[in-house]
Amino acid sequence: MRKVMFFFSLIVLLLVASRDTGSEDQFPGAVSSGRMVAGIPMVESLPGQEYLIDINDGQRLLSDDPAEIMRRIEQLNESDGFNIVFLGDSIVYGDGTRDEGKTIPALLKKKLARTGLGQVVNVFNFTLPSAGPADVYLITRELANAKVDLLIYDFNVGWLERETTLEHPVLLNLSRNKDLNPEDFHVYNMDQVVVNNYNIYEEDENLTDLATPWTEKDWNGVFNPAEYGKFGKLHPEWSEQWKYVGSMISLLWENNINSLFFTNPRNFELLEKYDDIDFEAYFSSMQDILSYIEGSGITILNLDYVVPSEQFADVVHLLPGGEEIVSDNLYDFIIQFLTV
């Protein structure tokens, strides 16, 4: 078993909530790509300056193209040092910033690089906007035999309400997924499936919105608890996405991959303002879900409440200050593992 399977079975519960309200789909990732220098995107962080970030420093995927993912896995396997791999959705992808250096994976890499651990630590970013558990499971299948020392996944319970199985059906074209039946994922026209590209380097209407604090937006009419009911009671047993959470956990165990799940921070002030959350029901549901994950041997860090409401663009997407707080919490945990 690499080091200790799933660290010391620690679960940090700052118990409170996590609801997505489908916001990944309400605020999808952007489109297109930016300039490249020797295969490395050039990103403007300040006027007149350019910021270079490499693959092993947390660079974002430019698309969900299986060819791009496979190239990155090849680089992962060829790398020296301790390899941290991120999986997840737009919250970790960092939809609200053009600066690659301000995403959670990139911030974590910089913090770890400053510690003088005496070993090289690489951070590889395999997150995708709107990637729910089924999408993440398909990428995990490809990573299962890769050179992964620690896998980090932002477990967003909001995806348990998702009706569509896959946002990224093109992931079925990854080599280890070609033996799967697309119809099991409700994909009946694989020949028409196209690659999604993301404009993470040029501002567009979506990015401007995600880069704006929620307090500067009009939320009237967005929440309708009278029609849809308040969020709170989660029903994993009713969710097809939950099945893929279990499949992912099984895959990690079978392949002896050290893993850390964390719940993404949530803007409870916004939910409370529009009376759209039942906390009592939520606490009960989350206790069951987190206990199941912990009982499966996965270390899970509950970060629901670590980010103050002013650091949100909406219910779940973070402003740069929020990304910094999450990366600090991950760093504090991971540094214990690396120094054992």
CSV table of N, CA and C in Angstrom, one decimal, residues 10 49 65 95 133 193 213 221 277 320 328 337:
chain,number,residue,atom,x,y,z
A,10,LEU,N,-8.6,10.0,8.8
A,10,LEU,CA,-9.1,11.3,9.5
A,10,LEU,C,-10.3,11.8,8.8
A,49,GLN,N,1.7,42.2,-18.2
A,49,GLN,CA,2.5,41.1,-17.7
A,49,GLN,C,1.9,39.8,-18.2
A,65,ASP,N,-11.2,16.9,-24.6
A,65,ASP,CA,-10.7,16.0,-25.7
A,65,ASP,C,-9.9,14.8,-25.1
A,95,ASP,N,-13.6,28.7,-12.7
A,95,ASP,CA,-14.2,29.4,-13.8
A,95,ASP,C,-14.2,30.9,-13.7
A,133,PRO,N,-20.1,13.3,-10.9
A,133,PRO,CA,-19.5,12.0,-10.5
A,133,PRO,C,-19.3,11.1,-11.7
A,193,VAL,N,-21.1,13.0,-30.9
A,193,VAL,CA,-20.5,13.7,-29.7
A,193,VAL,C,-19.3,14.5,-30.1
A,213,PRO,N,-19.0,39.6,-7.4
A,213,PRO,CA,-19.6,39.1,-6.1
A,213,PRO,C,-21.1,38.9,-6.2
A,221,GLY,N,-36.3,35.7,-8.2
A,221,GLY,CA,-36.8,34.7,-9.2
A,221,GLY,C,-35.9,33.5,-9.4
A,277,ILE,N,-33.1,26.5,2.0
A,277,ILE,CA,-32.4,25.4,2.6
A,277,ILE,C,-33.0,25.0,3.9
A,320,PRO,N,-11.4,34.9,-6.1
A,320,PRO,CA,-10.0,34.5,-5.8
A,320,PRO,C,-9.7,34.3,-4.3
A,328,ASP,N,-5.5,26.9,1.2
A,328,ASP,CA,-4.8,26.9,2.5
A,328,ASP,C,-5.3,25.7,3.3
A,337,PHE,N,0.7,14.8,5.6
A,337,PHE,CA,1.0,13.6,4.9
A,337,PHE,C,2.4,13.5,4.3
